[in-house]
PDB file of C-alpha atoms in Angstrom:
ATOM      1  CA  MET J 146      76.897  90.702  69.436  1.00 74.00           C
ATOM      2  CA  LYS J 147      73.137  91.276  69.232  1.00 75.00           C
ATOM      3  CA  LYS J 148      73.402  91.512  65.442  1.00 78.00           C
ATOM      4  CA  GLN J 149      75.005  88.089  65.275  1.00 82.00           C
ATOM      5  CA  ILE J 150      72.355  86.199  67.277  1.00 86.00           C
ATOM      6  CA  PRO J 151      70.071  85.517  64.251  1.00 85.00           C
ATOM      7  CA  ASN J 152      73.098  84.476  62.180  1.00 87.00           C
ATOM      8  CA  ILE J 153      74.192  82.032  64.902  1.00 90.00           C
ATOM      9  CA  ILE J 154      70.714  80.497  64.869  1.00 91.00           C
ATOM     10  CA  THR J 155      70.903  80.214  61.067  1.00 91.00           C
ATOM     11  CA  LEU J 156      74.270  78.464  61.353  1.00 94.00           C
ATOM     12  CA  LEU J 157      72.718  76.039  63.828  1.00 94.00           C
ATOM     13  CA  ASN J 158      70.206  75.275  61.065  1.00 94.00           C
ATOM     14  CA  LEU J 159      73.138  74.484  58.775  1.00 95.00           C
ATOM     15  CA  PHE J 160      74.887  72.427  61.461  1.00 96.00           C
ATOM     16  CA  SER J 161      71.722  70.370  62.011  1.00 96.00           C
ATOM     17  CA  GLY J 162      71.395  69.791  58.267  1.00 96.00           C
ATOM     18  CA  CYS J 163      74.979  68.509  58.065  1.00 96.00           C
ATOM     19  CA  ILE J 164      74.326  65.976  60.828  1.00 97.00           C
ATOM     20  CA  ALA J 165      71.085  64.939  59.111  1.00 97.00           C
ATOM     21  CA  MET J 166      73.050  64.277  55.937  1.00 97.00           C
ATOM     22  CA  VAL J 167      75.507  62.013  57.789  1.00 97.00           C
ATOM     23  CA  MET J 168      72.626  60.155  59.439  1.00 97.00           C
ATOM     24  CA  ALA J 169      71.024  59.656  56.020  1.00 97.00           C
ATOM     25  CA  PHE J 170      74.107  57.932  54.611  1.00 96.00           C
ATOM     26  CA  LYS J 171      74.154  55.696  57.690  1.00 95.00           C
ATOM     27  CA  GLY J 172      70.549  54.699  56.962  1.00 93.00           C
ATOM     28  CA  ASN J 173      69.377  56.150  60.280  1.00 96.00           C
ATOM     29  CA  PHE J 174      66.183  57.761  58.993  1.00 96.00           C
ATOM     30  CA  SER J 175      64.688  58.441  62.412  1.00 95.00           C
ATOM     31  CA  ALA J 176      67.751  60.585  63.213  1.00 97.00           C
ATOM     32  CA  VAL J 177      67.358  62.328  59.846  1.00 97.00           C
ATOM     33  CA  VAL J 178      63.801  63.277  60.789  1.00 96.00           C
ATOM     34  CA  MET J 179      64.926  64.601  64.176  1.00 96.00           C
ATOM     35  CA  TRP J 180      67.776  66.731  62.832  1.00 97.00           C
ATOM     36  CA  VAL J 181      65.847  68.171  59.877  1.00 96.00           C
ATOM     37  CA  ILE J 182      62.920  69.093  62.144  1.00 95.00           C
ATOM     38  CA  LEU J 183      65.440  70.771  64.452  1.00 96.00           C
ATOM     39  CA  ALA J 184      66.851  72.618  61.440  1.00 95.00           C
ATOM     40  CA  ALA J 185      63.318  73.741  60.559  1.00 93.00           C
ATOM     41  CA  ALA J 186      62.888  75.103  64.089  1.00 92.00           C
ATOM     42  CA  PHE J 187      66.121  77.084  63.771  1.00 92.00           C
ATOM     43  CA  ASP J 188      64.981  78.265  60.316  1.00 90.00           C
ATOM     44  CA  PHE J 189      61.801  79.660  61.867  1.00 85.00           C
ATOM     45  CA  PHE J 190      63.443  81.296  64.869  1.00 84.00           C
ATOM     46  CA  ASP J 191      66.305  83.007  63.029  1.00 81.00           C
ATOM     47  CA  GLY J 192      63.881  85.224  61.104  1.00 76.00           C
ATOM     48  CA  TRP J 193      61.672  85.756  64.144  1.00 74.00           C
ATOM     49  CA  THR J 194      64.708  86.709  66.247  1.00 82.00           C
ATOM     50  CA  ALA J 195      66.018  89.118  63.610  1.00 75.00           C
ATOM     51  CA  ARG J 196      62.669  90.887  63.419  1.00 74.00           C
ATOM     52  CA  SER J 197      62.286  90.982  67.202  1.00 76.00           C
ATOM     53  CA  LEU J 198      65.749  92.460  67.685  1.00 78.00           C
ATOM     54  CA  GLY J 199      65.486  94.730  64.656  1.00 76.00           C
ATOM     55  CA  VAL J 200      68.746  93.456  63.217  1.00 73.00           C
ATOM     56  CA  SER J 201      67.742  92.048  59.822  1.00 74.00           C
ATOM     57  CA  SER J 202      70.619  92.121  57.350  1.00 74.00           C
ATOM     58  CA  LYS J 203      71.542  91.112  53.809  1.00 79.00           C
ATOM     59  CA  ILE J 204      74.121  88.638  55.082  1.00 82.00           C
ATOM     60  CA  GLY J 205      71.396  86.996  57.175  1.00 78.00           C
ATOM     61  CA  VAL J 206      69.265  86.492  54.060  1.00 81.00           C
ATOM     62  CA  GLU J 207      72.174  84.902  52.203  1.00 84.00           C
ATOM     63  CA  LEU J 208      73.136  82.691  55.156  1.00 88.00           C
ATOM     64  CA  ASP J 209      69.536  81.537  55.461  1.00 88.00           C
ATOM     65  CA  SER J 210      69.451  80.385  51.842  1.00 89.00           C
ATOM     66  CA  LEU J 211      72.816  78.626  52.096  1.00 93.00           C
ATOM     67  CA  ALA J 212      71.691  76.791  55.232  1.00 93.00           C
ATOM     68  CA  ASP J 213      68.360  75.838  53.643  1.00 93.00           C
ATOM     69  CA  ILE J 214      70.080  74.274  50.629  1.00 95.00           C
ATOM     70  CA  VAL J 215      71.855  71.857  52.978  1.00 96.00           C
ATOM     71  CA  SER J 216      69.111  71.231  55.554  1.00 96.00           C
ATOM     72  CA  PHE J 217      66.145  71.007  53.176  1.00 96.00           C
ATOM     73  CA  GLY J 218      67.895  70.121  49.929  1.00 96.00           C
ATOM     74  CA  VAL J 219      71.055  68.034  50.325  1.00 97.00           C
ATOM     75  CA  ALA J 220      70.091  66.278  53.580  1.00 97.00           C
ATOM     76  CA  PRO J 221      66.654  65.064  52.372  1.00 97.00           C
ATOM     77  CA  ALA J 222      68.178  64.159  48.997  1.00 98.00           C
ATOM     78  CA  SER J 223      70.771  62.017  50.790  1.00 98.00           C
ATOM     79  CA  ALA J 224      67.936  60.148  52.504  1.00 97.00           C
ATOM     80  CA  VAL J 225      66.160  59.668  49.159  1.00 98.00           C
ATOM     81  CA  PHE J 226      69.421  58.469  47.598  1.00 98.00           C
ATOM     82  CA  MET J 227      69.762  55.812  50.312  1.00 97.00           C
ATOM     83  CA  LEU J 228      66.100  54.883  49.893  1.00 97.00           C
ATOM     84  CA  LEU J 229      66.626  54.229  46.189  1.00 97.00           C
ATOM     85  CA  GLU J 230      70.016  52.543  46.559  1.00 95.00           C
ATOM     86  CA  GLU J 231      69.432  50.305  49.580  1.00 94.00           C
ATOM     87  CA  PHE J 232      65.704  50.045  50.274  1.00 94.00           C
ATOM     88  CA  THR J 233      63.892  50.050  46.920  1.00 94.00           C
ATOM     89  CA  LEU J 234      62.780  47.133  44.768  1.00 93.00           C
ATOM     90  CA  PHE J 235      63.533  48.033  41.145  1.00 94.00           C
ATOM     91  CA  PRO J 236      61.582  46.690  38.157  1.00 92.00           C
ATOM     92  CA  SER J 237      63.521  44.027  36.288  1.00 90.00           C
ATOM     93  CA  PHE J 238      63.640  45.968  33.013  1.00 93.00           C
ATOM     94  CA  LEU J 239      65.762  48.650  34.741  1.00 91.00           C
ATOM     95  CA  ALA J 240      68.374  46.222  36.049  1.00 88.00           C
ATOM     96  CA  GLN J 241      71.197  47.788  34.008  1.00 91.00           C
ATOM     97  CA  GLN J 242      70.241  51.323  35.054  1.00 92.00           C
ATOM     98  CA  GLU J 243      69.846  50.451  38.745  1.00 91.00           C
ATOM     99  CA  PRO J 244      73.303  51.798  39.802  1.00 93.00           C
ATOM    100  CA  ILE J 245      72.630  55.282  38.391  1.00 95.00           C
ATOM    101  CA  ILE J 246      68.919  55.770  39.174  1.00 96.00           C
ATOM    102  CA  PRO J 247      69.489  56.706  42.864  1.00 97.00           C
ATOM    103  CA  TYR J 248      71.315  59.833  41.678  1.00 97.00           C
ATOM    104  CA  LEU J 249      67.957  61.212  40.586  1.00 97.00           C
ATOM    105  CA  ALA J 250      67.596  62.137  44.263  1.00 97.00           C
ATOM    106  CA  PHE J 251      70.044  64.987  43.779  1.00 97.00           C
ATOM    107  CA  LEU J 252      67.594  66.795  41.552  1.00 97.00           C
ATOM    108  CA  ILE J 253      66.094  67.837  44.901  1.00 97.00           C
ATOM    109  CA  PRO J 254      68.990  70.128  45.969  1.00 97.00           C
ATOM    110  CA  VAL J 255      69.487  71.305  42.376  1.00 97.00           C
ATOM    111  CA  PHE J 256      65.914  72.603  42.152  1.00 96.00           C
ATOM    112  CA  SER J 257      66.049  73.757  45.792  1.00 95.00           C
ATOM    113  CA  ALA J 258      69.074  75.955  45.035  1.00 95.00           C
ATOM    114  CA  TYR J 259      67.369  77.451  41.982  1.00 94.00           C
ATOM    115  CA  ARG J 260      64.180  78.047  43.964  1.00 93.00           C
ATOM    116  CA  LEU J 261      66.064  79.813  46.790  1.00 90.00           C
ATOM    117  CA  ALA J 262      68.018  82.000  44.392  1.00 89.00           C
ATOM    118  CA  LYS J 263      64.776  82.904  42.636  1.00 86.00           C
ATOM    119  CA  PHE J 264      63.096  83.665  45.962  1.00 82.00           C
ATOM    120  CA  ASN J 265      65.876  86.025  47.062  1.00 80.00           C
ATOM    121  CA  ILE J 266      65.398  88.346  44.074  1.00 78.00           C
ATOM    122  CA  ASP J 267      61.597  88.143  43.840  1.00 71.00           C
ATOM    123  CA  ASP J 268      59.846  90.972  45.713  1.00 70.00           C
ATOM    124  CA  ARG J 269      56.456  89.345  45.075  1.00 66.00           C
ATOM    125  CA  GLN J 270      57.128  86.705  47.715  1.00 61.00           C
ATOM    126  CA  THR J 271      57.046  88.735  50.902  1.00 58.00           C
ATOM    127  CA  THR J 272      53.861  87.321  52.475  1.00 57.00           C
ATOM    128  CA  SER J 273      53.170  84.364  50.171  1.00 66.00           C
ATOM    129  CA  PHE J 274      55.208  82.087  47.924  1.00 80.00           C
ATOM    130  CA  LEU J 275      55.430  81.278  44.252  1.00 85.00           C
ATOM    131  CA  GLY J 276      56.232  77.602  44.060  1.00 89.00           C
ATOM    132  CA  LEU J 277      56.652  75.006  46.776  1.00 93.00           C
ATOM    133  CA  PRO J 278      58.839  76.337  49.642  1.00 92.00           C
ATOM    134  CA  THR J 279      62.115  74.478  50.082  1.00 94.00           C
ATOM    135  CA  PRO J 280      61.538  73.651  53.796  1.00 93.00           C
ATOM    136  CA  ALA J 281      58.125  72.155  52.997  1.00 94.00           C
ATOM    137  CA  ASN J 282      59.691  70.011  50.286  1.00 96.00           C
ATOM    138  CA  GLY J 283      62.454  68.904  52.663  1.00 96.00           C
ATOM    139  CA  LEU J 284      59.978  67.954  55.383  1.00 96.00           C
ATOM    140  CA  PHE J 285      57.976  65.973  52.836  1.00 97.00           C
ATOM    141  CA  TRP J 286      60.985  63.898  51.842  1.00 97.00           C
ATOM    142  CA  ILE J 287      62.324  63.041  55.283  1.00 97.00           C
ATOM    143  CA  SER J 288      58.907  61.878  56.474  1.00 97.00           C
ATOM    144  CA  TYR J 289      58.254  60.021  53.207  1.00 97.00           C
ATOM    145  CA  VAL J 290      61.556  58.130  53.402  1.00 97.00           C
ATOM    146  CA  TYR J 291      61.083  57.339  57.096  1.00 96.00           C
ATOM    147  CA  GLY J 292      57.595  55.981  56.508  1.00 94.00           C
ATOM    148  CA  THR J 293      58.155  53.992  53.326  1.00 95.00           C
ATOM    149  CA  HIS J 294      61.696  52.603  53.416  1.00 95.00           C
ATOM    150  CA  GLN J 295      60.681  49.260  54.904  1.00 93.00           C
ATOM    151  CA  ALA J 296      57.764  48.697  52.538  1.00 94.00           C
ATOM    152  CA  ALA J 297      59.799  49.813  49.502  1.00 94.00           C
ATOM    153  CA  VAL J 298      62.131  46.824  49.897  1.00 94.00           C
ATOM    154  CA  THR J 299      59.422  44.380  48.834  1.00 93.00           C
ATOM    155  CA  ASN J 300      56.894  46.531  46.958  1.00 95.00           C
ATOM    156  CA  GLY J 301      57.940  47.814  43.538  1.00 92.00           C
ATOM    157  CA  PHE J 302      55.158  50.426  43.562  1.00 96.00           C
ATOM    158  CA  TYR J 303      57.281  52.690  45.753  1.00 95.00           C
ATOM    159  CA  PHE J 304      59.971  52.950  43.083  1.00 96.00           C
ATOM    160  CA  TYR J 305      57.525  54.589  40.691  1.00 97.00           C
ATOM    161  CA  LEU J 306      55.983  56.714  43.434  1.00 97.00           C
ATOM    162  CA  THR J 307      59.374  58.017  44.560  1.00 97.00           C
ATOM    163  CA  VAL J 308      60.510  58.927  41.041  1.00 97.00           C
ATOM    164  CA  VAL J 309      57.216  60.685  40.288  1.00 97.00           C
ATOM    165  CA  PHE J 310      57.436  62.680  43.511  1.00 97.00           C
ATOM    166  CA  ILE J 311      61.044  63.697  42.762  1.00 97.00           C
ATOM    167  CA  LEU J 312      60.071  65.058  39.360  1.00 97.00           C
ATOM    168  CA  VAL J 313      56.750  66.663  40.291  1.00 96.00           C
ATOM    169  CA  LEU J 314      57.867  68.314  43.541  1.00 97.00           C
ATOM    170  CA  SER J 315      61.092  69.577  41.965  1.00 96.00           C
ATOM    171  CA  ILE J 316      59.099  71.270  39.205  1.00 96.00           C
ATOM    172  CA  LEU J 317      56.644  72.662  41.765  1.00 95.00           C
ATOM    173  CA  MET J 318      59.499  74.339  43.657  1.00 95.00           C
ATOM    174  CA  VAL J 319      60.411  76.503  40.658  1.00 93.00           C
ATOM    175  CA  SER J 320      56.863  76.958  39.373  1.00 91.00           C
ATOM    176  CA  GLU J 321      54.786  80.153  39.462  1.00 86.00           C
ATOM    177  CA  ILE J 322      51.967  78.464  41.398  1.00 87.00           C
ATOM    178  CA  PRO J 323      51.035  80.618  44.435  1.00 87.00           C
ATOM    179  CA  MET J 324      51.433  78.892  47.805  1.00 86.00           C
ATOM    180  CA  PHE J 325      50.207  80.439  51.035  1.00 82.00           C
ATOM    181  CA  SER J 326      52.672  81.104  53.843  1.00 79.00           C
ATOM    182  CA  LEU J 327      53.003  78.391  56.483  1.00 74.00           C
ATOM    183  CA  LYS J 328      53.799  80.886  59.236  1.00 68.00           C
ATOM    184  CA  ILE J 329      51.099  81.772  61.766  1.00 62.00           C
ATOM    185  CA  LYS J 330      51.736  85.437  62.506  1.00 61.00           C
ATOM    186  CA  SER J 331      49.276  85.894  65.371  1.00 56.00           C
ATOM    187  CA  LEU J 332      47.089  83.928  67.773  1.00 58.00           C
ATOM    188  CA  LYS J 333      43.940  85.136  66.013  1.00 67.00           C
ATOM    189  CA  ILE J 334      41.973  82.750  63.816  1.00 68.00           C
ATOM    190  CA  ARG J 335      41.063  85.403  61.278  1.00 72.00           C
ATOM    191  CA  GLY J 336      43.771  85.656  58.676  1.00 66.00           C
ATOM    192  CA  ASN J 337      45.265  82.311  59.698  1.00 72.00           C
ATOM    193  CA  GLU J 338      42.376  80.034  58.690  1.00 79.00           C
ATOM    194  CA  ARG J 339      44.308  78.014  56.124  1.00 80.00           C
ATOM    195  CA  GLN J 340      47.406  77.686  58.288  1.00 82.00           C
ATOM    196  CA  LEU J 341      45.405  76.490  61.301  1.00 86.00           C
ATOM    197  CA  LEU J 342      43.385  74.072  59.168  1.00 88.00           C
ATOM    198  CA  LEU J 343      46.609  72.657  57.768  1.00 89.00           C
ATOM    199  CA  VAL J 344      48.014  72.220  61.299  1.00 89.00           C
ATOM    200  CA  VAL J 345      44.893  70.293  62.293  1.00 91.00           C
ATOM    201  CA  VAL J 346      45.171  68.106  59.177  1.00 93.00           C
ATOM    202  CA  ILE J 347      48.863  67.334  59.739  1.00 93.00           C
ATOM    203  CA  VAL J 348      48.315  66.524  63.425  1.00 93.00           C
ATOM    204  CA  ALA J 349      45.453  64.195  62.467  1.00 95.00           C
ATOM    205  CA  PHE J 350      47.604  62.511  59.818  1.00 95.00           C
ATOM    206  CA  VAL J 351      50.502  62.051  62.258  1.00 94.00           C
ATOM    207  CA  LEU J 352      48.144  60.473  64.787  1.00 94.00           C
ATOM    208  CA  LEU J 353      46.921  58.095  62.078  1.00 93.00           C
ATOM    209  CA  TRP J 354      50.161  57.251  60.253  1.00 92.00           C
ATOM    210  CA  GLY J 355      53.004  58.524  62.421  1.00 92.00           C
ATOM    211  CA  ILE J 356      55.801  60.622  60.924  1.00 92.00           C
ATOM    212  CA  THR J 357      54.664  59.689  57.399  1.00 93.00           C
ATOM    213  CA  GLY J 358      51.583  61.826  58.026  1.00 94.00           C
ATOM    214  CA  VAL J 359      53.759  64.934  57.640  1.00 94.00           C
ATOM    215  CA  ALA J 360      54.420  63.997  54.003  1.00 95.00           C
ATOM    216  CA  TRP J 361      50.739  63.573  53.240  1.00 95.00           C
ATOM    217  CA  GLY J 362      50.064  66.838  55.076  1.00 95.00           C
ATOM    218  CA  ILE J 363      52.479  68.637  52.736  1.00 95.00           C
ATOM    219  CA  LEU J 364      50.553  67.212  49.781  1.00 96.00           C
ATOM    220  CA  VAL J 365      47.348  68.612  51.323  1.00 94.00           C
ATOM    221  CA  TYR J 366      49.129  71.982  51.610  1.00 93.00           C
ATOM    222  CA  ILE J 367      49.874  71.892  47.881  1.00 93.00           C
ATOM    223  CA  VAL J 368      46.278  70.996  47.023  1.00 91.00           C
ATOM    224  CA  MET J 369      44.912  73.716  49.324  1.00 89.00           C
ATOM    225  CA  SER J 370      47.182  76.311  47.712  1.00 88.00           C
ATOM    226  CA  ILE J 371      46.194  75.320  44.181  1.00 86.00           C
ATOM    227  CA  ALA J 372      42.506  75.218  45.123  1.00 84.00           C
ATOM    228  CA  THR J 373      42.636  78.803  46.396  1.00 76.00           C
ATOM    229  CA  MET J 374      45.179  80.178  43.918  1.00 68.00           C
ATOM    230  CA  ARG J 375      42.627  82.412  42.150  1.00 57.00           C
ATOM    231  CA  LYS J 376      42.175  84.373  45.349  1.00 54.00           C
ATOM    232  CA  ASN J 377      45.900  84.894  45.765  1.00 50.00           C
ATOM    233  CA  LYS J 378      47.001  88.441  45.011  1.00 48.00           C
ATOM    234  CA  LEU J 379      50.236  87.203  43.495  1.00 45.00           C
ATOM    235  CA  ILE J 380      48.398  86.140  40.354  1.00 41.00           C
ATOM    236  CA  ARG J 381      48.491  88.816  37.681  1.00 39.00           C
TER     237      ARG J 381
END
């Protein structure tokens, strides 16, 4: 039974992602945020529990990736789909293409799946990442949709912004750009400087802009990683 505890936590991640997906199609973006954040918590604790109990397994690794595709790929993409279909003002010259454009959102799980498969066979990504982590991308999208869906109804700028983010972040997920780990492994400041700075930035952004601040915090994470990429040992 002890061996199954981490797997149960991983499946709770998947369960939370499924509910988030349903909430997305109902247009309940606040519930999407809640359930995806809960999935992220389960995603953190399954690995921590496995290491603490000394019961890491290959099936746990595979389950983790399958759950992440749903919770941080399909569920956020469902929210983006609804944003584009129901809450976005399209430019007039795309009137004929308007019914099919929302399906661009599903590039998110497509690239997420490729990124996770790539991660599972890449032994370079044990302490750092190559490319934008799938959970970070998922958290960006749920907070972005929550914060912009009302403004996007009347402001055509958000259509362009959303499409650009879909394309750029999808490419970043499968890129070779080094990204530092988001996990804080100890209570010491040394060795966790970037992670703690990022936490401070995200908290400040949330205080200023609410849940949308998480999205802008993820963008800061990307910039910080690129700015320090020369110091990353993953670069050859």
